[in-house]
Coordinates of C-alpha atoms in Angstrom, one line a residue:
M1346 CA 71.8 -72.2 30.7
K1347 CA 71.3 -75.4 28.6
C1348 CA 69.6 -78.7 29.2
K1349 CA 72.2 -81.3 30.2
N1350 CA 70.2 -84.0 28.4
C1351 CA 69.4 -82.5 25.0
N1352 CA 71.5 -79.3 25.0
T1353 CA 68.4 -77.1 24.5
A1354 CA 68.8 -73.4 25.5
L1355 CA 66.7 -72.9 28.7
S1356 CA 65.3 -70.0 30.7
K1357 CA 66.4 -69.9 34.3
L1358 CA 62.8 -69.7 35.4
I1359 CA 61.7 -73.1 34.2
N1360 CA 62.1 -76.4 36.1
Y1361 CA 61.6 -78.9 33.2
C1362 CA 63.0 -78.9 29.6
P1363 CA 60.2 -78.1 27.2
L1364 CA 61.9 -80.3 24.5
C1365 CA 62.8 -83.6 26.3
G1366 CA 60.9 -83.1 29.5
A1367 CA 63.9 -83.7 31.8
K1368 CA 63.9 -82.1 35.2
I1369 CA 66.4 -79.2 35.5
V1370 CA 68.9 -79.9 38.2
K1371 CA 70.0 -76.6 39.7
K1372 CA 71.5 -77.8 43.0
R1373 CA 74.8 -79.4 43.6
L1374 CA 74.8 -83.2 44.0
T1375 CA 74.6 -84.1 47.7
F1376 CA 73.6 -87.2 49.7
K1377 CA 70.5 -85.4 50.8
N1378 CA 69.5 -84.6 47.2
I1379 CA 70.0 -88.3 46.1
T1380 CA 68.0 -89.5 49.1
A1381 CA 65.2 -87.1 48.2
E1382 CA 65.1 -88.2 44.6
I1383 CA 65.1 -91.9 45.5
N1384 CA 62.2 -91.2 47.9
E1385 CA 60.3 -89.3 45.2
Q1386 CA 60.8 -92.0 42.6
F1387 CA 60.2 -95.2 44.7
F1388 CA 58.9 -94.6 48.2
N1389 CA 56.5 -91.7 47.9
I1390 CA 52.9 -92.7 48.0
D1391 CA 52.3 -90.7 44.8
N1392 CA 55.4 -92.0 43.0
K1393 CA 55.1 -93.3 39.4
F1394 CA 56.4 -96.8 40.2
L1395 CA 53.7 -97.5 42.8
K1396 CA 51.1 -95.9 40.6
T1397 CA 52.2 -98.1 37.6
F1398 CA 52.2 -101.2 39.7
L1399 CA 48.8 -100.7 41.2
H1400 CA 47.1 -99.5 38.0
L1401 CA 48.5 -102.5 36.0
F1402 CA 46.2 -104.5 38.3
S1403 CA 43.2 -102.2 38.5
Q1404 CA 43.3 -100.6 35.1
P1405 CA 46.0 -102.1 32.9
E1406 CA 44.4 -100.6 29.7
T1407 CA 45.0 -97.1 31.1
V1408 CA 48.7 -97.8 31.6
I1409 CA 49.4 -99.8 28.4
N1410 CA 47.1 -98.0 26.0
G1411 CA 48.1 -94.7 27.4
F1412 CA 51.8 -95.4 26.7
I1413 CA 51.0 -96.6 23.2
E1414 CA 48.9 -93.4 22.5
G1415 CA 51.5 -91.1 23.8
T1416 CA 51.0 -90.7 27.6
R1417 CA 54.7 -91.1 28.7
K1418 CA 55.0 -89.1 32.0
K1419 CA 52.2 -90.4 34.1
Y1420 CA 53.5 -93.9 34.5
V1421 CA 57.0 -95.6 34.5
N1422 CA 58.3 -96.0 31.0
V1423 CA 57.8 -99.6 29.8
I1424 CA 61.5 -100.3 29.3
Q1425 CA 62.4 -98.9 32.7
Y1426 CA 59.6 -100.9 34.3
F1427 CA 60.9 -104.1 32.7
A1428 CA 64.4 -103.3 33.8
I1429 CA 63.2 -102.8 37.4
S1430 CA 61.5 -106.2 37.2
L1431 CA 64.8 -107.9 36.0
T1432 CA 66.6 -106.2 38.9
L1433 CA 64.1 -107.9 41.3
V1434 CA 64.8 -111.2 39.6
G1435 CA 68.5 -110.8 40.3
I1436 CA 67.6 -110.3 44.0
Q1437 CA 65.3 -113.3 43.9
V1438 CA 68.0 -115.5 42.4
F1439 CA 70.6 -114.3 45.0
L1440 CA 68.2 -115.1 47.9
M1441 CA 67.3 -118.5 46.5
N1442 CA 70.9 -119.5 45.9
T1443 CA 72.0 -118.2 49.3
F1444 CA 69.2 -119.1 51.7
F1445 CA 66.8 -121.5 49.9
K1446 CA 69.3 -123.8 48.1
E1447 CA 67.7 -127.0 49.5
A1448 CA 64.2 -125.9 48.2
M1449 CA 65.6 -126.1 44.6
E1450 CA 66.9 -129.6 44.9
L1451 CA 64.4 -131.7 43.0
D1452 CA 64.0 -135.4 43.7
P1453 CA 65.8 -137.3 40.9
N1454 CA 63.2 -140.1 41.1
M1455 CA 60.2 -137.8 40.8
F1456 CA 59.6 -138.7 37.1
N1457 CA 59.9 -142.5 37.7
P1458 CA 56.0 -142.9 37.8
L1459 CA 56.1 -141.9 34.2
G1460 CA 58.1 -145.0 33.4
I1461 CA 61.4 -143.3 32.7
D1462 CA 64.3 -145.6 33.2
P1463 CA 67.2 -143.7 35.1
E1464 CA 69.7 -145.9 33.3
S1465 CA 68.5 -144.8 29.9
Q1466 CA 69.1 -141.2 30.9
K1467 CA 72.9 -141.5 31.5
N1468 CA 73.7 -140.4 28.0
N1469 CA 71.2 -137.6 27.9
P1470 CA 73.2 -134.3 27.6
F1471 CA 70.5 -132.4 29.5
N1472 CA 70.4 -134.9 32.4
S1473 CA 73.2 -133.1 34.3
L1474 CA 71.3 -129.9 34.4
Q1475 CA 70.1 -128.8 37.8
F1476 CA 67.2 -126.5 38.6
E1477 CA 69.8 -124.0 40.0
D1478 CA 71.1 -123.7 36.4
Y1479 CA 67.7 -122.6 35.2
N1480 CA 67.3 -120.3 38.2
N1481 CA 70.5 -118.5 37.5
Y1482 CA 69.4 -117.7 33.9
Q1483 CA 65.9 -116.5 34.8
S1484 CA 66.6 -113.0 33.5
V1485 CA 67.8 -114.2 30.2
I1486 CA 64.8 -116.5 29.9
Y1487 CA 62.4 -113.7 30.7
V1488 CA 64.0 -111.4 28.1
L1489 CA 63.8 -114.1 25.4
S1490 CA 60.2 -115.0 26.2
V1491 CA 58.9 -111.5 25.6
P1492 CA 59.4 -111.5 21.8
F1493 CA 57.7 -114.9 21.6
S1494 CA 54.7 -113.8 23.5
A1495 CA 54.5 -110.6 21.4
I1496 CA 54.6 -112.6 18.2
S1497 CA 51.9 -114.8 19.6
T1498 CA 49.5 -112.0 20.5
W1499 CA 50.2 -110.1 17.3
L1500 CA 49.6 -113.2 15.1
A1501 CA 46.6 -114.3 17.0
Y1502 CA 44.8 -111.0 16.8
W1503 CA 45.9 -110.5 13.2
V1504 CA 44.3 -113.8 12.3
V1505 CA 40.9 -112.9 14.0
G1506 CA 41.0 -109.4 12.2
V1507 CA 41.9 -107.3 15.3
R1508 CA 44.8 -105.4 13.7
H1509 CA 44.7 -101.9 15.2
Y1510 CA 48.0 -102.6 17.1
N1511 CA 51.2 -103.2 15.2
F1512 CA 53.9 -105.6 16.3
T1513 CA 55.9 -102.9 18.3
E1514 CA 52.7 -102.0 20.2
H1515 CA 52.1 -105.7 21.0
L1516 CA 55.7 -105.7 22.3
V1517 CA 54.8 -102.9 24.7
I1518 CA 51.7 -104.8 25.9
N1519 CA 53.8 -107.9 26.6
L1520 CA 56.6 -106.0 28.2
Y1521 CA 54.3 -104.3 30.7
Y1522 CA 52.5 -107.7 31.3
S1523 CA 55.8 -109.6 31.7
A1524 CA 57.3 -107.0 34.1
Q1525 CA 54.3 -107.1 36.3
V1526 CA 54.3 -110.9 36.4
I1527 CA 58.0 -111.0 37.1
I1528 CA 57.7 -108.6 40.0
I1529 CA 54.8 -110.5 41.6
N1530 CA 56.4 -113.9 40.9
A1531 CA 59.6 -112.8 42.6
F1532 CA 57.8 -111.4 45.7
I1533 CA 55.4 -114.4 46.1
T1534 CA 58.3 -116.9 45.6
I1535 CA 60.5 -115.4 48.3
V1536 CA 57.7 -114.9 50.8
L1537 CA 56.3 -118.4 50.5
L1538 CA 59.8 -119.9 50.7
C1539 CA 60.3 -118.1 54.0
F1540 CA 57.3 -120.1 55.2
D1541 CA 58.8 -123.4 54.0
V1542 CA 56.2 -123.8 51.2
D1543 CA 57.2 -126.5 48.7
F1544 CA 58.8 -124.9 45.7
M1545 CA 56.8 -127.1 43.2
L1546 CA 53.6 -125.9 44.9
I1547 CA 54.8 -122.3 44.5
S1548 CA 55.5 -122.9 40.8
V1549 CA 51.9 -124.1 40.4
I1550 CA 50.5 -121.1 42.2
T1551 CA 52.5 -118.6 40.2
S1552 CA 51.7 -120.4 36.9
I1553 CA 48.0 -120.1 37.5
F1554 CA 48.5 -116.4 38.3
I1555 CA 50.6 -115.9 35.2
F1556 CA 47.9 -117.3 32.8
A1557 CA 45.0 -115.7 34.6
Y1558 CA 46.6 -112.3 34.6
F1559 CA 47.6 -112.6 30.9
F1560 CA 43.9 -113.3 30.1
Y1561 CA 42.9 -110.3 32.3
V1562 CA 45.3 -107.9 30.6
L1563 CA 44.3 -108.9 27.0
K1564 CA 40.6 -108.6 27.9
R1565 CA 41.1 -105.1 29.4
V1566 CA 43.5 -103.8 26.7
F1567 CA 41.4 -105.0 23.7
K1568 CA 38.0 -104.2 25.5
T1569 CA 36.3 -107.5 24.5
S1570 CA 33.7 -109.6 26.3
F1571 CA 34.6 -112.6 28.5
L1572 CA 33.9 -115.3 25.9
I1573 CA 35.5 -113.4 23.0
S1574 CA 38.6 -112.7 25.2
L1575 CA 38.7 -116.4 26.2
A1576 CA 38.6 -117.4 22.5
Y1577 CA 41.4 -115.0 21.6
F1578 CA 43.4 -116.1 24.6
L1579 CA 43.3 -119.7 23.5
I1580 CA 44.4 -118.8 20.1
V1581 CA 47.3 -116.9 21.6
M1582 CA 48.3 -119.9 23.7
V1583 CA 48.1 -122.2 20.6
G1584 CA 50.4 -119.7 18.8
Y1585 CA 52.8 -119.6 21.7
G1586 CA 52.9 -123.4 21.9
F1587 CA 53.6 -123.7 18.2
L1588 CA 56.4 -121.2 18.4
F1589 CA 57.9 -123.0 21.4
I1590 CA 57.8 -126.4 19.5
V1591 CA 59.4 -124.8 16.5
L1592 CA 62.2 -123.4 18.7
M1593 CA 62.7 -126.7 20.5
I1594 CA 63.0 -128.5 17.1
A1595 CA 65.5 -125.9 15.9
L1596 CA 67.6 -126.2 19.0
G1597 CA 67.4 -130.0 18.8
I1598 CA 68.7 -129.9 15.2
L1599 CA 71.4 -127.5 16.2
A1600 CA 72.4 -129.7 19.1
I1601 CA 72.6 -132.8 16.8
I1602 CA 74.7 -130.8 14.3
V1603 CA 77.1 -129.6 17.0
M1604 CA 77.4 -133.1 18.5
Y1605 CA 78.1 -134.6 15.0
I1606 CA 80.8 -132.0 14.3
L1607 CA 82.4 -132.6 17.7
K1608 CA 82.3 -136.3 17.1
K1609 CA 84.0 -136.0 13.7
S1610 CA 86.7 -133.8 15.0

C-alpha cells in the first residue's frame, strides 16, 4: 500500500503517512464518509477551524508563532484559513448584492458639506464608480492588501531593531490576522444589515475593530508592553500609509499615461 498524496510505501497498520502526515483513506467514498469528514473538520467542537478561530482571539501568539516555529497540525494552515475567509467574503458579497442592495446605495450629495461641486465631478473617471463595484471586488482587495501590511510590519520592526522574523514570517502574521478580520467583518456586516443598521455605521464599527485587533495581535506576537506596542503600531500605520500613497501616485501616473495614449490614438 502506498500513500496517495506522496507515494510513500506504507504499512497496513498505520492511519497516517509518516512522511507527509496525510490521513490514510481505507474506506470507499460514500455520502456518509463525506458527511463525517465535514463534521470532523468544521462542526465538531474539537475541530481545528473552531480552535484556530477561538485561539486567534484568546492567544494569537500561540497560533501564529506556533505555525512559524513548525507546529502545523494543531491549527488550520495559514493559507487554508485565509482561503476559508475569502469564501466567506464571497457569501457576504452575494447576500449584500441580493438582499441588501439598497443599503449600499450611498447618497450622491453626502460629500457636499466638503465643498465639492457636483458639476466639477462630471469629467472625473472615478465618478461613475458605485459602492457595489467595490463590494464585488472585496476578495481581490483583501488579497492585495496582505503584502502591503506585511511589508509595513516588516519594515517597521526592522527600523526599530526587532528583526527576528523575516518577511515571509511577517506574511504569515498578516495572513492569519487578515483572515480573522475578514471572517468577523463578514459575520458582523451581515448580522447588522439584517437589523437595518446603517451601512456607514457598520463600516465605522468594523474599522475600529480592525485597528484594535491588529494592535492586539502585534502586541501578543511580539510580546511587548502596551506603550512599546503602541509605538510600534503607529510606525506600522505610518509605513502602511506611505505605501498606500506611493501606490495611489503610481496608479494616478499610469491612468494619466493610459488616457494620454487613448487620446492620441
